[in-house]
Amino acid sequence: MSIDQSTAAKVAKLARIKVEEDALPALAAEFNTILGFIEQLNEVDVEGVEPMVSVTPMRLKRRADGVTDGNQQAKVLSNAPDAREGFFAVPKVVE
């Protein structure tokens, strides 16, 4: 796959990057270099290789998924402009 100057201009526009007309050939060449590297990666045989999260083997810490009320009702409601009976009070919006 090869990127020409018009495609490079379109990509720059989509990315909202201002690229001068005289810089388009260099941008197209950069895109082609990147695509060439990706094509090299596609040639690598990865059959039987497990996907990794990190280059070092590690397990993510897990915790029990318990539902709590947080025990911080007073702290949370202290940020409210108006709180009544333990809840946020909001203006009526539906008649």
PDB file of N, CA and C in Angstrom:
ATOM      1  N   MET A   1       0.842  -1.173   0.000  1.00  0.00           N
ATOM      2  CA  MET A   1       0.000   0.000   0.000  1.00  0.00           C
ATOM      3  C   MET A   1       0.887   1.236   0.000  1.00  0.00           C
ATOM      4  N   SER A   2       0.506   2.213  -0.781  1.00  0.00           N
ATOM      5  CA  SER A   2       1.306   3.428  -0.899  1.00  0.00           C
ATOM      6  C   SER A   2       0.402   4.647  -0.695  1.00  0.00           C
ATOM      7  N   ILE A   3       0.938   5.607   0.014  1.00  0.00           N
ATOM      8  CA  ILE A   3       0.201   6.846   0.287  1.00  0.00           C
ATOM      9  C   ILE A   3       0.736   7.932  -0.647  1.00  0.00           C
ATOM     10  N   ASP A   4      -0.162   8.557  -1.394  1.00  0.00           N
ATOM     11  CA  ASP A   4       0.257   9.666  -2.249  1.00  0.00           C
ATOM     12  C   ASP A   4       0.001  10.990  -1.522  1.00  0.00           C
ATOM     13  N   GLN A   5       0.352  12.082  -2.184  1.00  0.00           N
ATOM     14  CA  GLN A   5       0.252  13.397  -1.542  1.00  0.00           C
ATOM     15  C   GLN A   5      -1.199  13.781  -1.252  1.00  0.00           C
ATOM     16  N   SER A   6      -2.122  13.420  -2.120  1.00  0.00           N
ATOM     17  CA  SER A   6      -3.523  13.785  -1.887  1.00  0.00           C
ATOM     18  C   SER A   6      -4.077  13.026  -0.678  1.00  0.00           C
ATOM     19  N   THR A   7      -3.677  11.761  -0.507  1.00  0.00           N
ATOM     20  CA  THR A   7      -4.120  10.998   0.662  1.00  0.00           C
ATOM     21  C   THR A   7      -3.492  11.555   1.929  1.00  0.00           C
ATOM     22  N   ALA A   8      -2.222  11.954   1.852  1.00  0.00           N
ATOM     23  CA  ALA A   8      -1.564  12.563   3.012  1.00  0.00           C
ATOM     24  C   ALA A   8      -2.259  13.864   3.393  1.00  0.00           C
ATOM     25  N   ALA A   9      -2.674  14.637   2.403  1.00  0.00           N
ATOM     26  CA  ALA A   9      -3.396  15.879   2.683  1.00  0.00           C
ATOM     27  C   ALA A   9      -4.738  15.585   3.338  1.00  0.00           C
ATOM     28  N   LYS A  10      -5.417  14.528   2.858  1.00  0.00           N
ATOM     29  CA  LYS A  10      -6.709  14.163   3.436  1.00  0.00           C
ATOM     30  C   LYS A  10      -6.543  13.707   4.886  1.00  0.00           C
ATOM     31  N   VAL A  11      -5.507  12.912   5.175  1.00  0.00           N
ATOM     32  CA  VAL A  11      -5.248  12.457   6.539  1.00  0.00           C
ATOM     33  C   VAL A  11      -4.930  13.642   7.443  1.00  0.00           C
ATOM     34  N   ALA A  12      -4.141  14.573   6.945  1.00  0.00           N
ATOM     35  CA  ALA A  12      -3.814  15.760   7.735  1.00  0.00           C
ATOM     36  C   ALA A  12      -5.062  16.571   8.030  1.00  0.00           C
ATOM     37  N   LYS A  13      -5.949  16.678   7.058  1.00  0.00           N
ATOM     38  CA  LYS A  13      -7.192  17.425   7.273  1.00  0.00           C
ATOM     39  C   LYS A  13      -8.071  16.724   8.295  1.00  0.00           C
ATOM     40  N   LEU A  14      -8.190  15.395   8.186  1.00  0.00           N
ATOM     41  CA  LEU A  14      -8.992  14.647   9.148  1.00  0.00           C
ATOM     42  C   LEU A  14      -8.427  14.751  10.564  1.00  0.00           C
ATOM     43  N   ALA A  15      -7.103  14.819  10.669  1.00  0.00           N
ATOM     44  CA  ALA A  15      -6.451  14.955  11.968  1.00  0.00           C
ATOM     45  C   ALA A  15      -6.394  16.408  12.425  1.00  0.00           C
ATOM     46  N   ARG A  16      -6.912  17.297  11.581  1.00  0.00           N
ATOM     47  CA  ARG A  16      -6.925  18.736  11.862  1.00  0.00           C
ATOM     48  C   ARG A  16      -5.511  19.269  12.122  1.00  0.00           C
ATOM     49  N   ILE A  17      -4.603  18.829  11.253  1.00  0.00           N
ATOM     50  CA  ILE A  17      -3.217  19.284  11.308  1.00  0.00           C
ATOM     51  C   ILE A  17      -2.961  20.122  10.068  1.00  0.00           C
ATOM     52  N   LYS A  18      -2.485  21.337  10.268  1.00  0.00           N
ATOM     53  CA  LYS A  18      -2.184  22.200   9.132  1.00  0.00           C
ATOM     54  C   LYS A  18      -0.835  21.793   8.552  1.00  0.00           C
ATOM     55  N   VAL A  19      -0.854  21.369   7.297  1.00  0.00           N
ATOM     56  CA  VAL A  19       0.371  20.967   6.605  1.00  0.00           C
ATOM     57  C   VAL A  19       0.473  21.808   5.342  1.00  0.00           C
ATOM     58  N   GLU A  20       1.602  22.494   5.207  1.00  0.00           N
ATOM     59  CA  GLU A  20       1.835  23.305   4.011  1.00  0.00           C
ATOM     60  C   GLU A  20       1.984  22.400   2.787  1.00  0.00           C
ATOM     61  N   GLU A  21       1.662  22.942   1.640  1.00  0.00           N
ATOM     62  CA  GLU A  21       1.708  22.180   0.384  1.00  0.00           C
ATOM     63  C   GLU A  21       3.101  21.616   0.115  1.00  0.00           C
ATOM     64  N   ASP A  22       4.146  22.360   0.448  1.00  0.00           N
ATOM     65  CA  ASP A  22       5.506  21.890   0.176  1.00  0.00           C
ATOM     66  C   ASP A  22       5.954  20.799   1.157  1.00  0.00           C
ATOM     67  N   ALA A  23       5.219  20.605   2.268  1.00  0.00           N
ATOM     68  CA  ALA A  23       5.574  19.573   3.241  1.00  0.00           C
ATOM     69  C   ALA A  23       4.839  18.256   2.975  1.00  0.00           C
ATOM     70  N   LEU A  24       3.902  18.251   2.047  1.00  0.00           N
ATOM     71  CA  LEU A  24       3.121  17.039   1.773  1.00  0.00           C
ATOM     72  C   LEU A  24       3.966  15.868   1.259  1.00  0.00           C
ATOM     73  N   PRO A  25       4.958  16.090   0.369  1.00  0.00           N
ATOM     74  CA  PRO A  25       5.768  14.931  -0.067  1.00  0.00           C
ATOM     75  C   PRO A  25       6.499  14.252   1.087  1.00  0.00           C
ATOM     76  N   ALA A  26       7.021  15.035   2.022  1.00  0.00           N
ATOM     77  CA  ALA A  26       7.723  14.453   3.165  1.00  0.00           C
ATOM     78  C   ALA A  26       6.740  13.704   4.067  1.00  0.00           C
ATOM     79  N   LEU A  27       5.534  14.252   4.248  1.00  0.00           N
ATOM     80  CA  LEU A  27       4.528  13.594   5.069  1.00  0.00           C
ATOM     81  C   LEU A  27       4.094  12.271   4.433  1.00  0.00           C
ATOM     82  N   ALA A  28       3.901  12.272   3.125  1.00  0.00           N
ATOM     83  CA  ALA A  28       3.536  11.036   2.420  1.00  0.00           C
ATOM     84  C   ALA A  28       4.648  10.001   2.556  1.00  0.00           C
ATOM     85  N   ALA A  29       5.899  10.441   2.472  1.00  0.00           N
ATOM     86  CA  ALA A  29       7.030   9.517   2.624  1.00  0.00           C
ATOM     87  C   ALA A  29       7.060   8.934   4.034  1.00  0.00           C
ATOM     88  N   GLU A  30       6.775   9.767   5.046  1.00  0.00           N
ATOM     89  CA  GLU A  30       6.725   9.263   6.426  1.00  0.00           C
ATOM     90  C   GLU A  30       5.631   8.223   6.595  1.00  0.00           C
ATOM     91  N   PHE A  31       4.458   8.506   6.035  1.00  0.00           N
ATOM     92  CA  PHE A  31       3.358   7.549   6.116  1.00  0.00           C
ATOM     93  C   PHE A  31       3.754   6.227   5.449  1.00  0.00           C
ATOM     94  N   ASN A  32       4.412   6.309   4.308  1.00  0.00           N
ATOM     95  CA  ASN A  32       4.836   5.101   3.610  1.00  0.00           C
ATOM     96  C   ASN A  32       5.876   4.323   4.420  1.00  0.00           C
ATOM     97  N   THR A  33       6.758   5.015   5.126  1.00  0.00           N
ATOM     98  CA  THR A  33       7.733   4.355   5.984  1.00  0.00           C
ATOM     99  C   THR A  33       7.027   3.610   7.117  1.00  0.00           C
ATOM    100  N   ILE A  34       6.030   4.262   7.723  1.00  0.00           N
ATOM    101  CA  ILE A  34       5.272   3.635   8.806  1.00  0.00           C
ATOM    102  C   ILE A  34       4.530   2.406   8.288  1.00  0.00           C
ATOM    103  N   LEU A  35       3.883   2.538   7.142  1.00  0.00           N
ATOM    104  CA  LEU A  35       3.157   1.399   6.575  1.00  0.00           C
ATOM    105  C   LEU A  35       4.101   0.260   6.200  1.00  0.00           C
ATOM    106  N   GLY A  36       5.303   0.595   5.749  1.00  0.00           N
ATOM    107  CA  GLY A  36       6.300  -0.435   5.445  1.00  0.00           C
ATOM    108  C   GLY A  36       6.688  -1.208   6.694  1.00  0.00           C
ATOM    109  N   PHE A  37       6.837  -0.509   7.808  1.00  0.00           N
ATOM    110  CA  PHE A  37       7.166  -1.168   9.065  1.00  0.00           C
ATOM    111  C   PHE A  37       6.017  -2.075   9.505  1.00  0.00           C
ATOM    112  N   ILE A  38       4.785  -1.625   9.337  1.00  0.00           N
ATOM    113  CA  ILE A  38       3.622  -2.441   9.696  1.00  0.00           C
ATOM    114  C   ILE A  38       3.563  -3.693   8.825  1.00  0.00           C
ATOM    115  N   GLU A  39       3.899  -3.558   7.554  1.00  0.00           N
ATOM    116  CA  GLU A  39       3.925  -4.728   6.671  1.00  0.00           C
ATOM    117  C   GLU A  39       4.985  -5.732   7.119  1.00  0.00           C
ATOM    118  N   GLN A  40       6.124  -5.228   7.616  1.00  0.00           N
ATOM    119  CA  GLN A  40       7.155  -6.125   8.149  1.00  0.00           C
ATOM    120  C   GLN A  40       6.625  -6.875   9.369  1.00  0.00           C
ATOM    121  N   LEU A  41       5.872  -6.182  10.229  1.00  0.00           N
ATOM    122  CA  LEU A  41       5.317  -6.834  11.413  1.00  0.00           C
ATOM    123  C   LEU A  41       4.292  -7.894  11.025  1.00  0.00           C
ATOM    124  N   ASN A  42       3.556  -7.663   9.946  1.00  0.00           N
ATOM    125  CA  ASN A  42       2.561  -8.634   9.502  1.00  0.00           C
ATOM    126  C   ASN A  42       3.208  -9.925   9.010  1.00  0.00           C
ATOM    127  N   GLU A  43       4.481  -9.889   8.633  1.00  0.00           N
ATOM    128  CA  GLU A  43       5.174 -11.068   8.140  1.00  0.00           C
ATOM    129  C   GLU A  43       5.650 -11.981   9.267  1.00  0.00           C
ATOM    130  N   VAL A  44       5.635 -11.484  10.500  1.00  0.00           N
ATOM    131  CA  VAL A  44       6.120 -12.270  11.634  1.00  0.00           C
ATOM    132  C   VAL A  44       5.116 -13.369  11.963  1.00  0.00           C
ATOM    133  N   ASP A  45       5.616 -14.580  12.169  1.00  0.00           N
ATOM    134  CA  ASP A  45       4.761 -15.705  12.514  1.00  0.00           C
ATOM    135  C   ASP A  45       4.473 -15.659  14.019  1.00  0.00           C
ATOM    136  N   VAL A  46       3.221 -15.449  14.378  1.00  0.00           N
ATOM    137  CA  VAL A  46       2.835 -15.361  15.786  1.00  0.00           C
ATOM    138  C   VAL A  46       1.924 -16.527  16.177  1.00  0.00           C
ATOM    139  N   GLU A  47       1.952 -17.574  15.386  1.00  0.00           N
ATOM    140  CA  GLU A  47       1.124 -18.747  15.677  1.00  0.00           C
ATOM    141  C   GLU A  47       1.553 -19.350  17.014  1.00  0.00           C
ATOM    142  N   GLY A  48       0.608 -19.514  17.919  1.00  0.00           N
ATOM    143  CA  GLY A  48       0.897 -20.122  19.217  1.00  0.00           C
ATOM    144  C   GLY A  48       1.418 -19.155  20.262  1.00  0.00           C
ATOM    145  N   VAL A  49       1.543 -17.886  19.936  1.00  0.00           N
ATOM    146  CA  VAL A  49       2.017 -16.891  20.892  1.00  0.00           C
ATOM    147  C   VAL A  49       0.806 -16.269  21.576  1.00  0.00           C
ATOM    148  N   GLU A  50       0.789 -16.332  22.907  1.00  0.00           N
ATOM    149  CA  GLU A  50      -0.338 -15.766  23.646  1.00  0.00           C
ATOM    150  C   GLU A  50      -0.243 -14.248  23.697  1.00  0.00           C
ATOM    151  N   PRO A  51      -1.380 -13.574  23.632  1.00  0.00           N
ATOM    152  CA  PRO A  51      -1.364 -12.110  23.771  1.00  0.00           C
ATOM    153  C   PRO A  51      -0.858 -11.718  25.161  1.00  0.00           C
ATOM    154  N   MET A  52      -0.172 -10.580  25.231  1.00  0.00           N
ATOM    155  CA  MET A  52       0.403 -10.130  26.503  1.00  0.00           C
ATOM    156  C   MET A  52      -0.132  -8.757  26.875  1.00  0.00           C
ATOM    157  N   VAL A  53      -0.180  -8.511  28.169  1.00  0.00           N
ATOM    158  CA  VAL A  53      -0.518  -7.187  28.680  1.00  0.00           C
ATOM    159  C   VAL A  53       0.767  -6.390  28.880  1.00  0.00           C
ATOM    160  N   SER A  54       1.829  -7.089  29.217  1.00  0.00           N
ATOM    161  CA  SER A  54       3.099  -6.447  29.515  1.00  0.00           C
ATOM    162  C   SER A  54       4.227  -7.355  29.020  1.00  0.00           C
ATOM    163  N   VAL A  55       5.427  -6.795  28.896  1.00  0.00           N
ATOM    164  CA  VAL A  55       6.561  -7.608  28.465  1.00  0.00           C
ATOM    165  C   VAL A  55       7.088  -8.466  29.602  1.00  0.00           C
ATOM    166  N   THR A  56       6.724  -8.131  30.827  1.00  0.00           N
ATOM    167  CA  THR A  56       7.105  -8.949  31.975  1.00  0.00           C
ATOM    168  C   THR A  56       5.879  -9.712  32.453  1.00  0.00           C
ATOM    169  N   PRO A  57       6.050 -10.992  32.778  1.00  0.00           N
ATOM    170  CA  PRO A  57       4.880 -11.753  33.223  1.00  0.00           C
ATOM    171  C   PRO A  57       4.387 -11.235  34.574  1.00  0.00           C
ATOM    172  N   MET A  58       3.108 -10.949  34.641  1.00  0.00           N
ATOM    173  CA  MET A  58       2.538 -10.452  35.882  1.00  0.00           C
ATOM    174  C   MET A  58       1.035 -10.711  35.888  1.00  0.00           C
ATOM    175  N   ARG A  59       0.484 -10.846  37.069  1.00  0.00           N
ATOM    176  CA  ARG A  59      -0.956 -11.002  37.205  1.00  0.00           C
ATOM    177  C   ARG A  59      -1.509  -9.750  37.855  1.00  0.00           C
ATOM    178  N   LEU A  60      -2.652  -9.324  37.361  1.00  0.00           N
ATOM    179  CA  LEU A  60      -3.295  -8.161  37.940  1.00  0.00           C
ATOM    180  C   LEU A  60      -3.919  -8.534  39.279  1.00  0.00           C
ATOM    181  N   LYS A  61      -3.818  -7.625  40.236  1.00  0.00           N
ATOM    182  CA  LYS A  61      -4.399  -7.881  41.544  1.00  0.00           C
ATOM    183  C   LYS A  61      -5.912  -7.865  41.425  1.00  0.00           C
ATOM    184  N   ARG A  62      -6.542  -8.777  42.109  1.00  0.00           N
ATOM    185  CA  ARG A  62      -7.996  -8.867  42.088  1.00  0.00           C
ATOM    186  C   ARG A  62      -8.519  -8.587  43.495  1.00  0.00           C
ATOM    187  N   ARG A  63      -9.719  -8.085  43.544  1.00  0.00           N
ATOM    188  CA  ARG A  63     -10.360  -7.846  44.832  1.00  0.00           C
ATOM    189  C   ARG A  63     -11.785  -8.350  44.753  1.00  0.00           C
ATOM    190  N   ALA A  64     -12.351  -8.575  45.895  1.00  0.00           N
ATOM    191  CA  ALA A  64     -13.734  -9.027  45.937  1.00  0.00           C
ATOM    192  C   ALA A  64     -14.636  -7.888  45.480  1.00  0.00           C
ATOM    193  N   ASP A  65     -15.638  -8.227  44.690  1.00  0.00           N
ATOM    194  CA  ASP A  65     -16.552  -7.225  44.166  1.00  0.00           C
ATOM    195  C   ASP A  65     -17.746  -7.125  45.106  1.00  0.00           C
ATOM    196  N   GLY A  66     -17.588  -6.311  46.143  1.00  0.00           N
ATOM    197  CA  GLY A  66     -18.651  -6.158  47.130  1.00  0.00           C
ATOM    198  C   GLY A  66     -19.317  -4.802  46.990  1.00  0.00           C
ATOM    199  N   VAL A  67     -20.642  -4.789  47.082  1.00  0.00           N
ATOM    200  CA  VAL A  67     -21.399  -3.549  46.977  1.00  0.00           C
ATOM    201  C   VAL A  67     -21.575  -2.971  48.377  1.00  0.00           C
ATOM    202  N   THR A  68     -21.182  -1.724  48.539  1.00  0.00           N
ATOM    203  CA  THR A  68     -21.363  -1.030  49.817  1.00  0.00           C
ATOM    204  C   THR A  68     -21.929   0.353  49.538  1.00  0.00           C
ATOM    205  N   ASP A  69     -22.405   0.990  50.571  1.00  0.00           N
ATOM    206  CA  ASP A  69     -22.909   2.351  50.398  1.00  0.00           C
ATOM    207  C   ASP A  69     -21.790   3.374  50.539  1.00  0.00           C
ATOM    208  N   GLY A  70     -20.592   2.928  50.869  1.00  0.00           N
ATOM    209  CA  GLY A  70     -19.441   3.806  50.970  1.00  0.00           C
ATOM    210  C   GLY A  70     -19.256   4.420  52.339  1.00  0.00           C
ATOM    211  N   ASN A  71     -20.308   4.422  53.144  1.00  0.00           N
ATOM    212  CA  ASN A  71     -20.249   4.990  54.495  1.00  0.00           C
ATOM    213  C   ASN A  71     -19.724   6.422  54.500  1.00  0.00           C
ATOM    214  N   GLN A  72     -20.040   7.188  53.461  1.00  0.00           N
ATOM    215  CA  GLN A  72     -19.567   8.564  53.383  1.00  0.00           C
ATOM    216  C   GLN A  72     -20.696   9.513  52.997  1.00  0.00           C
ATOM    217  N   GLN A  73     -21.897   9.231  53.431  1.00  0.00           N
ATOM    218  CA  GLN A  73     -23.043  10.040  53.049  1.00  0.00           C
ATOM    219  C   GLN A  73     -22.864  11.498  53.458  1.00  0.00           C
ATOM    220  N   ALA A  74     -22.373  11.742  54.654  1.00  0.00           N
ATOM    221  CA  ALA A  74     -22.206  13.119  55.122  1.00  0.00           C
ATOM    222  C   ALA A  74     -21.187  13.871  54.273  1.00  0.00           C
ATOM    223  N   LYS A  75     -20.084  13.212  53.925  1.00  0.00           N
ATOM    224  CA  LYS A  75     -19.061  13.863  53.095  1.00  0.00           C
ATOM    225  C   LYS A  75     -19.604  14.180  51.706  1.00  0.00           C
ATOM    226  N   VAL A  76     -20.329  13.223  51.119  1.00  0.00           N
ATOM    227  CA  VAL A  76     -20.866  13.425  49.780  1.00  0.00           C
ATOM    228  C   VAL A  76     -21.880  14.554  49.780  1.00  0.00           C
ATOM    229  N   LEU A  77     -22.768  14.546  50.746  1.00  0.00           N
ATOM    230  CA  LEU A  77     -23.810  15.579  50.793  1.00  0.00           C
ATOM    231  C   LEU A  77     -23.268  16.944  51.193  1.00  0.00           C
ATOM    232  N   SER A  78     -22.065  16.995  51.751  1.00  0.00           N
ATOM    233  CA  SER A  78     -21.485  18.298  52.092  1.00  0.00           C
ATOM    234  C   SER A  78     -21.187  19.112  50.837  1.00  0.00           C
ATOM    235  N   ASN A  79     -21.048  18.453  49.692  1.00  0.00           N
ATOM    236  CA  ASN A  79     -20.800  19.146  48.426  1.00  0.00           C
ATOM    237  C   ASN A  79     -22.083  19.618  47.758  1.00  0.00           C
ATOM    238  N   ALA A  80     -23.213  19.159  48.240  1.00  0.00           N
ATOM    239  CA  ALA A  80     -24.487  19.486  47.597  1.00  0.00           C
ATOM    240  C   ALA A  80     -24.920  20.901  47.965  1.00  0.00           C
ATOM    241  N   PRO A  81     -25.428  21.665  46.987  1.00  0.00           N
ATOM    242  CA  PRO A  81     -25.929  22.993  47.311  1.00  0.00           C
ATOM    243  C   PRO A  81     -27.176  22.929  48.190  1.00  0.00           C
ATOM    244  N   ASP A  82     -27.951  21.822  48.058  1.00  0.00           N
ATOM    245  CA  ASP A  82     -29.154  21.655  48.865  1.00  0.00           C
ATOM    246  C   ASP A  82     -29.367  20.164  49.100  1.00  0.00           C
ATOM    247  N   ALA A  83     -29.369  19.761  50.369  1.00  0.00           N
ATOM    248  CA  ALA A  83     -29.577  18.357  50.716  1.00  0.00           C
ATOM    249  C   ALA A  83     -30.684  18.273  51.754  1.00  0.00           C
ATOM    250  N   ARG A  84     -31.586  17.294  51.551  1.00  0.00           N
ATOM    251  CA  ARG A  84     -32.694  17.110  52.486  1.00  0.00           C
ATOM    252  C   ARG A  84     -32.891  15.622  52.746  1.00  0.00           C
ATOM    253  N   GLU A  85     -33.050  15.275  54.001  1.00  0.00           N
ATOM    254  CA  GLU A  85     -33.340  13.908  54.429  1.00  0.00           C
ATOM    255  C   GLU A  85     -32.341  12.898  53.874  1.00  0.00           C
ATOM    256  N   GLY A  86     -31.079  13.288  53.764  1.00  0.00           N
ATOM    257  CA  GLY A  86     -30.042  12.385  53.308  1.00  0.00           C
ATOM    258  C   GLY A  86     -29.928  12.234  51.804  1.00  0.00           C
ATOM    259  N   PHE A  87     -30.565  13.127  51.033  1.00  0.00           N
ATOM    260  CA  PHE A  87     -30.515  13.057  49.569  1.00  0.00           C
ATOM    261  C   PHE A  87     -30.173  14.428  48.994  1.00  0.00           C
ATOM    262  N   PHE A  88     -29.723  14.438  47.726  1.00  0.00           N
ATOM    263  CA  PHE A  88     -29.555  15.685  47.000  1.00  0.00           C
ATOM    264  C   PHE A  88     -30.945  16.248  46.706  1.00  0.00           C
ATOM    265  N   ALA A  89     -31.138  17.515  46.958  1.00  0.00           N
ATOM    266  CA  ALA A  89     -32.409  18.164  46.608  1.00  0.00           C
ATOM    267  C   ALA A  89     -32.201  18.945  45.316  1.00  0.00           C
ATOM    268  N   VAL A  90     -33.057  18.700  44.344  1.00  0.00           N
ATOM    269  CA  VAL A  90     -32.942  19.370  43.043  1.00  0.00           C
ATOM    270  C   VAL A  90     -34.261  20.045  42.719  1.00  0.00           C
ATOM    271  N   PRO A  91     -34.227  21.100  41.919  1.00  0.00           N
ATOM    272  CA  PRO A  91     -35.476  21.762  41.548  1.00  0.00           C
ATOM    273  C   PRO A  91     -36.362  20.850  40.715  1.00  0.00           C
ATOM    274  N   LYS A  92     -37.646  21.038  40.839  1.00  0.00           N
ATOM    275  CA  LYS A  92     -38.604  20.273  40.059  1.00  0.00           C
ATOM    276  C   LYS A  92     -38.491  20.701  38.587  1.00  0.00           C
ATOM    277  N   VAL A  93     -38.370  19.708  37.701  1.00  0.00           N
ATOM    278  CA  VAL A  93     -38.206  20.033  36.278  1.00  0.00           C
ATOM    279  C   VAL A  93     -39.374  19.545  35.445  1.00  0.00           C
ATOM    280  N   VAL A  94     -40.241  18.704  36.004  1.00  0.00           N
ATOM    281  CA  VAL A  94     -41.397  18.182  35.276  1.00  0.00           C
ATOM    282  C   VAL A  94     -42.646  18.630  36.010  1.00  0.00           C
ATOM    283  N   GLU A  95     -43.588  19.182  35.285  1.00  0.00           N
ATOM    284  CA  GLU A  95     -44.835  19.611  35.893  1.00  0.00           C
ATOM    285  C   GLU A  95     -45.818  18.482  35.966  1.00  0.00           C
TER     286      GLU A  95
END
